[in-house]
Short mmCIF file of C-alpha atoms in Angstrom, two decimals:
data_model
loop_
_atom_site.label_atom_id
_atom_site.label_comp_id
_atom_site.label_asym_id
_atom_site.label_seq_id
_atom_site.Cartn_x
_atom_site.Cartn_y
_atom_site.Cartn_z
CA MET A 5 -13.57 17.88 22.35
CA THR A 6 -14.78 14.67 21.71
CA SER A 7 -12.91 12.03 20.31
CA SER A 8 -13.70 9.91 17.12
CA GLY A 9 -13.89 6.55 16.39
CA PRO A 10 -12.23 5.07 13.69
CA ALA A 11 -15.18 4.77 11.31
CA ASP A 12 -15.36 8.67 11.52
CA ARG A 13 -11.29 8.98 10.65
CA HIS A 14 -11.49 6.93 7.89
CA VAL A 15 -13.21 7.02 4.29
CA PRO A 16 -12.63 3.77 2.52
CA VAL A 17 -11.25 4.53 -1.08
CA LEU A 18 -13.40 3.22 -3.89
CA LEU A 19 -15.44 0.94 -1.68
CA ASP A 20 -18.19 0.56 -4.06
CA ARG A 21 -15.92 -0.68 -6.63
CA VAL A 22 -13.91 -2.72 -4.41
CA LEU A 23 -17.31 -4.58 -3.26
CA ALA A 24 -18.60 -5.04 -6.94
CA LEU A 25 -15.67 -6.40 -7.74
CA LEU A 26 -15.09 -9.02 -4.88
CA ALA A 27 -18.76 -9.62 -4.70
CA PRO A 28 -18.94 -12.88 -7.11
CA ALA A 29 -16.42 -14.48 -4.74
CA LEU A 30 -17.50 -13.30 -1.52
CA GLU A 31 -20.83 -14.58 -1.95
CA THR A 32 -19.90 -17.95 -2.14
CA PRO A 33 -21.02 -19.95 1.03
CA GLY A 34 -18.21 -20.29 3.44
CA ALA A 35 -16.10 -17.56 1.93
CA VAL A 36 -12.91 -16.38 3.33
CA VAL A 37 -11.22 -12.87 2.17
CA VAL A 38 -7.70 -11.49 3.54
CA ASP A 39 -7.85 -7.84 4.12
CA ALA A 40 -3.66 -7.76 3.61
CA THR A 41 -3.94 -3.76 4.30
CA LEU A 42 -6.29 -3.52 7.40
CA GLY A 43 -5.55 -0.27 8.09
CA LEU A 44 -8.75 1.15 10.04
CA GLY A 45 -10.71 -1.71 8.65
CA GLY A 46 -13.15 0.61 6.74
CA HIS A 47 -13.29 -2.02 3.59
CA SER A 48 -13.30 -4.98 5.93
CA GLU A 49 -16.32 -3.67 8.16
CA ALA A 50 -18.33 -3.15 4.47
CA MET A 51 -17.00 -6.70 3.09
CA LEU A 52 -18.66 -8.06 6.71
CA ARG A 53 -21.85 -6.21 6.47
CA ARG A 54 -22.53 -6.69 2.78
CA PHE A 55 -21.86 -10.49 3.10
CA ASP A 56 -23.45 -12.59 5.81
CA GLY A 57 -21.37 -15.81 6.04
CA LEU A 58 -17.99 -14.13 5.05
CA ARG A 59 -15.17 -15.09 7.29
CA LEU A 60 -12.43 -12.16 7.44
CA VAL A 61 -8.57 -12.65 8.29
CA GLY A 62 -6.88 -9.07 8.30
CA LEU A 63 -3.42 -8.24 8.22
CA ASP A 64 -1.50 -5.41 9.52
CA ARG A 65 2.10 -4.30 10.39
CA ASP A 66 0.90 -1.52 12.51
CA PRO A 67 -0.08 -2.36 16.08
CA ASN A 68 -2.16 0.89 16.65
CA ALA A 69 -4.21 0.11 13.53
CA LEU A 70 -4.68 -3.39 14.44
CA GLU A 71 -5.91 -1.87 18.06
CA LEU A 72 -8.36 0.28 16.46
CA SER A 73 -9.68 -2.22 13.65
CA ALA A 74 -10.33 -4.44 16.48
CA SER A 75 -12.52 -2.36 18.38
CA ARG A 76 -14.26 -1.53 14.88
CA LEU A 77 -14.75 -5.01 14.13
CA ALA A 78 -15.70 -6.37 17.47
CA PRO A 79 -19.21 -6.74 16.33
CA PHE A 80 -18.49 -9.51 13.89
CA GLY A 81 -17.16 -11.93 16.80
CA GLU A 82 -15.57 -15.06 15.20
CA ARG A 83 -15.96 -14.17 11.79
CA VAL A 84 -13.00 -11.99 12.26
CA THR A 85 -9.12 -12.83 12.87
CA LEU A 86 -6.84 -10.31 13.00
CA VAL A 87 -2.89 -10.64 12.81
CA HIS A 88 0.48 -8.64 13.35
CA ALA A 89 1.81 -9.23 9.98
CA VAL A 90 3.34 -7.77 6.94
CA TYR A 91 1.27 -8.82 3.67
CA ASP A 92 4.39 -10.56 2.36
CA GLU A 93 3.83 -12.92 5.05
CA LEU A 94 0.47 -13.98 4.10
CA PRO A 95 1.41 -17.85 3.07
CA ASP A 96 2.74 -18.29 6.45
CA VAL A 97 -0.44 -16.49 8.07
CA LEU A 98 -2.85 -18.82 6.22
CA ALA A 99 -0.98 -21.99 6.69
CA ARG A 100 -1.39 -21.33 10.52
CA LEU A 101 -4.78 -20.58 10.20
CA GLY A 102 -5.49 -23.92 8.37
CA LEU A 103 -6.67 -22.00 5.17
CA PRO A 104 -5.27 -23.62 2.12
CA ARG A 105 -7.20 -21.28 -0.18
CA VAL A 106 -9.24 -18.13 0.10
CA GLN A 107 -11.91 -16.72 -1.84
CA GLY A 108 -10.86 -13.05 -1.97
CA VAL A 109 -7.98 -10.85 -1.32
CA LEU A 110 -7.73 -6.99 -0.84
CA PHE A 111 -4.70 -5.02 -0.98
CA ASP A 112 -4.78 -0.94 -0.12
CA LEU A 113 -1.71 0.14 -0.71
CA GLY A 114 0.90 3.33 0.46
CA VAL A 115 0.25 4.85 3.57
CA SER A 116 -3.06 4.62 5.82
CA SER A 117 -5.32 7.63 6.77
CA MET A 118 -4.22 6.98 10.26
CA GLN A 119 -0.64 7.38 9.87
CA LEU A 120 -1.07 10.44 7.57
CA ASP A 121 -3.32 11.98 10.27
CA GLU A 122 -1.31 11.12 13.36
CA ALA A 123 1.39 13.99 12.99
CA ASP A 124 4.05 12.29 15.31
CA ARG A 125 4.51 9.38 12.76
CA GLY A 126 6.20 11.81 10.66
CA PHE A 127 4.53 10.58 7.50
CA ALA A 128 3.00 14.17 6.28
CA TYR A 129 5.22 16.93 4.96
CA ALA A 130 2.51 19.16 5.53
CA GLN A 131 3.21 19.30 9.17
CA ASP A 132 6.46 19.24 11.26
CA ALA A 133 6.92 16.29 13.03
CA PRO A 134 9.70 13.66 13.97
CA LEU A 135 11.11 11.86 11.00
CA ASP A 136 9.95 8.35 11.74
CA MET A 137 8.10 7.02 8.91
CA ARG A 138 7.74 3.26 10.27
CA MET A 139 4.26 1.63 9.58
CA ASN A 140 5.35 -0.52 12.39
CA PRO A 141 6.69 1.92 14.99
CA THR A 142 7.97 -0.60 17.23
CA THR A 143 10.62 -2.02 15.15
CA GLY A 144 13.31 -1.16 12.34
CA PRO A 145 15.58 2.25 11.38
CA THR A 146 13.44 5.62 10.67
CA ALA A 147 13.58 7.89 8.10
CA ALA A 148 15.90 9.98 10.64
CA ASP A 149 17.90 7.05 10.37
CA VAL A 150 18.01 6.80 6.85
CA LEU A 151 18.89 10.54 6.35
CA ASN A 152 21.80 10.48 8.93
CA THR A 153 23.44 7.39 8.06
CA TYR A 154 23.18 6.52 4.33
CA GLY A 155 26.15 7.90 2.13
CA ALA A 156 25.35 10.38 -0.60
CA GLY A 157 25.30 7.84 -3.67
CA ASP A 158 22.94 5.52 -1.58
CA LEU A 159 20.78 8.36 -0.52
CA ALA A 160 20.32 9.91 -3.98
CA ARG A 161 19.92 6.07 -5.50
CA VAL A 162 16.64 5.76 -2.83
CA LEU A 163 15.26 8.90 -3.78
CA ARG A 164 15.78 8.32 -7.81
CA ALA A 165 14.40 4.81 -7.49
CA TYR A 166 11.45 5.10 -5.00
CA GLY A 167 10.74 9.01 -5.49
CA GLU A 168 11.42 9.26 -9.24
CA GLU A 169 13.07 12.54 -8.07
CA LYS A 170 15.05 14.23 -10.78
CA PHE A 171 17.10 16.13 -8.18
CA ALA A 172 17.96 13.26 -6.11
CA LYS A 173 21.63 13.74 -6.42
CA ARG A 174 21.34 17.49 -5.40
CA ILE A 175 19.12 16.86 -2.47
CA ALA A 176 21.19 13.72 -1.16
CA ASP A 177 24.40 16.43 -1.34
CA ALA A 178 22.44 18.88 0.71
CA VAL A 179 21.26 16.35 3.19
CA VAL A 180 24.81 15.29 3.83
CA ARG A 181 26.18 18.87 4.08
CA GLU A 182 23.47 19.81 6.30
CA ARG A 183 23.78 16.95 8.88
CA ALA A 184 27.53 17.17 9.30
CA ARG A 185 26.27 20.37 11.13
CA GLU A 186 23.40 18.85 12.89
CA PRO A 187 21.69 15.67 12.43
CA PHE A 188 18.07 15.68 10.72
CA THR A 189 15.05 14.94 13.19
CA THR A 190 11.89 16.61 12.42
CA SER A 191 10.02 17.14 8.70
CA ALA A 192 10.29 21.06 8.72
CA ARG A 193 13.90 21.13 8.31
CA LEU A 194 14.00 18.92 5.52
CA VAL A 195 10.89 20.27 3.79
CA GLU A 196 13.13 23.21 3.73
CA LEU A 197 16.38 21.97 2.29
CA ILE A 198 14.19 19.97 -0.55
CA ARG A 199 12.61 23.73 -1.41
CA ALA A 200 16.54 25.15 -1.38
CA ALA A 201 17.71 22.35 -3.22
CA ILE A 202 15.28 22.38 -6.29
CA PRO A 203 15.50 24.89 -8.88
CA ALA A 204 12.84 27.68 -8.82
CA PRO A 205 11.22 26.41 -12.28
CA ALA A 206 10.80 22.81 -11.04
CA ARG A 207 9.36 24.35 -7.82
CA ARG A 208 6.35 26.08 -9.52
CA THR A 209 4.58 22.89 -10.69
CA GLY A 210 3.78 19.29 -9.20
CA GLY A 211 2.74 20.26 -6.09
CA ASN A 212 4.89 20.21 -2.81
CA PRO A 213 8.65 19.70 -3.85
CA ALA A 214 9.18 17.43 -0.68
CA LYS A 215 6.28 14.86 -2.10
CA ARG A 216 8.61 12.79 -4.07
CA THR A 217 11.38 12.63 -1.12
CA PHE A 218 8.76 11.77 1.31
CA GLN A 219 7.46 9.13 -0.68
CA ALA A 220 11.13 7.68 -1.40
CA LEU A 221 11.86 7.50 2.57
CA ARG A 222 8.56 6.01 3.46
CA ILE A 223 9.40 3.10 0.85
CA GLU A 224 12.88 2.64 2.17
CA VAL A 225 12.15 2.50 5.49
CA ASN A 226 9.22 0.20 5.23
CA GLY A 227 10.89 -2.13 2.55
CA GLU A 228 7.37 -1.67 0.47
CA LEU A 229 8.36 -2.55 -2.90
CA ALA A 230 10.38 -5.76 -2.14
CA ALA A 231 7.39 -6.93 0.40
CA LEU A 232 4.96 -6.39 -2.58
CA GLU A 233 6.92 -8.24 -5.26
CA ARG A 234 6.74 -11.25 -2.86
CA ALA A 235 3.15 -10.84 -1.71
CA MET A 236 1.64 -10.49 -5.11
CA PRO A 237 2.48 -13.95 -6.50
CA ALA A 238 1.70 -15.35 -3.06
CA ALA A 239 -1.91 -13.69 -2.87
CA VAL A 240 -2.69 -15.17 -6.48
CA ALA A 241 -1.30 -18.61 -5.36
CA ALA A 242 -3.51 -18.50 -2.14
CA LEU A 243 -6.71 -17.93 -4.18
CA ALA A 244 -9.39 -20.54 -4.93
CA VAL A 245 -10.37 -20.95 -8.57
CA SER A 246 -13.23 -18.39 -9.09
CA GLY A 247 -11.44 -16.30 -6.29
CA ARG A 248 -10.54 -12.76 -7.00
CA ILE A 249 -7.72 -10.10 -5.86
CA VAL A 250 -8.41 -6.33 -5.94
CA VAL A 251 -5.69 -4.02 -5.51
CA LEU A 252 -5.64 -0.36 -4.70
CA THR A 253 -2.21 1.53 -5.79
CA TYR A 254 -1.17 5.20 -5.48
CA HIS A 255 1.89 6.00 -7.25
CA SER A 256 3.38 4.46 -10.51
CA LEU A 257 5.81 2.08 -8.73
CA GLU A 258 3.83 0.07 -6.71
CA ASP A 259 1.16 0.12 -9.88
CA ARG A 260 3.96 -1.41 -12.09
CA ILE A 261 4.42 -4.30 -9.98
CA VAL A 262 0.79 -5.09 -9.50
CA LYS A 263 -0.05 -4.61 -13.25
CA ARG A 264 3.15 -6.94 -14.19
CA VAL A 265 2.17 -9.77 -11.77
CA LEU A 266 -1.67 -9.64 -12.68
CA ALA A 267 -0.95 -9.43 -16.66
CA ALA A 268 1.80 -12.35 -16.42
CA GLY A 269 -0.97 -14.58 -14.46
CA ALA A 270 -3.70 -13.51 -17.37
CA THR A 271 -1.29 -14.61 -20.30
CA ALA A 272 -0.99 -17.86 -21.84
CA GLY A 273 2.31 -19.60 -21.09
CA GLY A 274 2.92 -21.53 -24.31
CA PRO A 275 4.18 -20.72 -27.89
CA LEU A 276 2.30 -17.75 -29.23
CA ASP A 277 2.11 -19.38 -32.95
CA LEU A 278 0.34 -22.70 -31.76
CA PRO A 279 -3.45 -23.10 -32.97
CA VAL A 280 -4.44 -24.50 -29.66
CA GLU A 281 -3.00 -24.06 -25.75
CA LEU A 282 -1.03 -26.77 -24.76
CA PRO A 283 -2.03 -28.54 -21.49
CA GLY A 284 -0.97 -26.57 -18.24
CA THR A 285 -0.37 -23.15 -20.22
CA ALA A 286 -3.55 -21.67 -20.09
CA PRO A 287 -3.76 -18.31 -18.35
CA VAL A 288 -4.27 -18.56 -14.55
CA LEU A 289 -6.28 -14.93 -14.28
CA ARG A 290 -9.01 -13.29 -16.08
CA LEU A 291 -8.38 -9.51 -15.57
CA LEU A 292 -11.70 -7.56 -14.24
CA ALA A 293 -9.95 -4.16 -13.87
CA LYS A 294 -6.94 -2.55 -15.45
CA GLY A 295 -6.10 0.56 -13.45
CA ASP A 296 -9.52 2.14 -13.57
CA VAL A 297 -9.91 5.57 -11.62
CA PRO A 298 -12.12 7.22 -9.41
CA ASP A 299 -14.49 9.53 -10.93
CA GLU A 300 -15.08 13.14 -9.72
CA ALA A 301 -17.72 12.38 -7.39
CA GLU A 302 -15.48 10.02 -5.52
CA THR A 303 -12.27 12.20 -5.75
CA ALA A 304 -14.51 15.37 -4.28
CA ALA A 305 -15.83 13.10 -1.33
CA ASN A 306 -12.65 11.58 -0.52
CA PRO A 307 -9.56 13.51 -1.62
CA ARG A 308 -7.39 10.93 -0.96
CA ALA A 309 -8.73 8.91 -3.56
CA ALA A 310 -7.57 11.43 -6.39
CA SER A 311 -4.47 9.26 -7.11
CA ALA A 312 -5.75 5.81 -6.62
CA ARG A 313 -6.30 3.00 -9.38
CA VAL A 314 -7.50 -0.32 -8.96
CA ARG A 315 -6.50 -3.76 -10.55
CA ALA A 316 -8.61 -6.79 -10.26
CA ALA A 317 -8.50 -10.59 -11.46
CA GLU A 318 -10.26 -13.79 -11.33
CA LYS A 319 -8.33 -16.99 -10.65
CA VAL A 320 -9.68 -19.21 -13.52
CA ARG A 321 -7.30 -21.95 -12.92
CA GLU A 322 -4.87 -23.76 -10.70
CA ALA A 323 -1.00 -23.02 -11.93
CA ALA A 324 0.20 -26.39 -12.86
#
């Protein structure tokens, strides 16, 4: 069996739209773009090919992703700097690199294609695998640790807050009962428990009933929403004037955070009833995309794009 490279395994989501939104900023001579969620480097490779003088800084918490994308992006030589970091570390990374401002920032949020495809990572509920779910598999608690150590109340809170699971208490209580018999180690047993805990009428709609629980565990294990809350304002602050930020989201929780930060930046800060804006209160951002979704052709070509939304903004002035 022949092995496939990163380019064969990864179809970047909404690639043409992302490039079009970033283009006016990345065409600037000496432009620097941060791919804050490098993954397998599909978006990064396309940007480097499209914009000849572009320098790219790629961040990822997953060392396996960094290794694969380093191979993919090797032809671009010194134009590429890859860093093992979570996206909320962006200010520290840029400071170490001596880059006070950048022309573009891209976030492609959620779980990566590689992480979904590698069964032993435990992200996919459709196949039996160890309950890991760490985006950085070298550190921190696993999904199994969460399931086997959290109290029923804390576990229900995680499922409700991060999975928007209506039957969070029923699932949490069932997990606590079952783990007393035998700790959870693999995904198939958890999927079976979730299916049994959810009433039959609710199982008939909305796809796999385990989807919401797996999302909640992944977010908890990786601290995704807390990191995003820190990363979004930091990314806006790092943009030069006329720089652009593009964010791909895949569920309502992360989309709300992105929408709130970008909308706040695009809102004037002064009293609403004044005939003119006070100095320093004009909007910092101009919105470019407000939750655009892929068309049918994109979704047909790349099913993982189905739940994607794209939000984007241009920085129009420095914050006071």
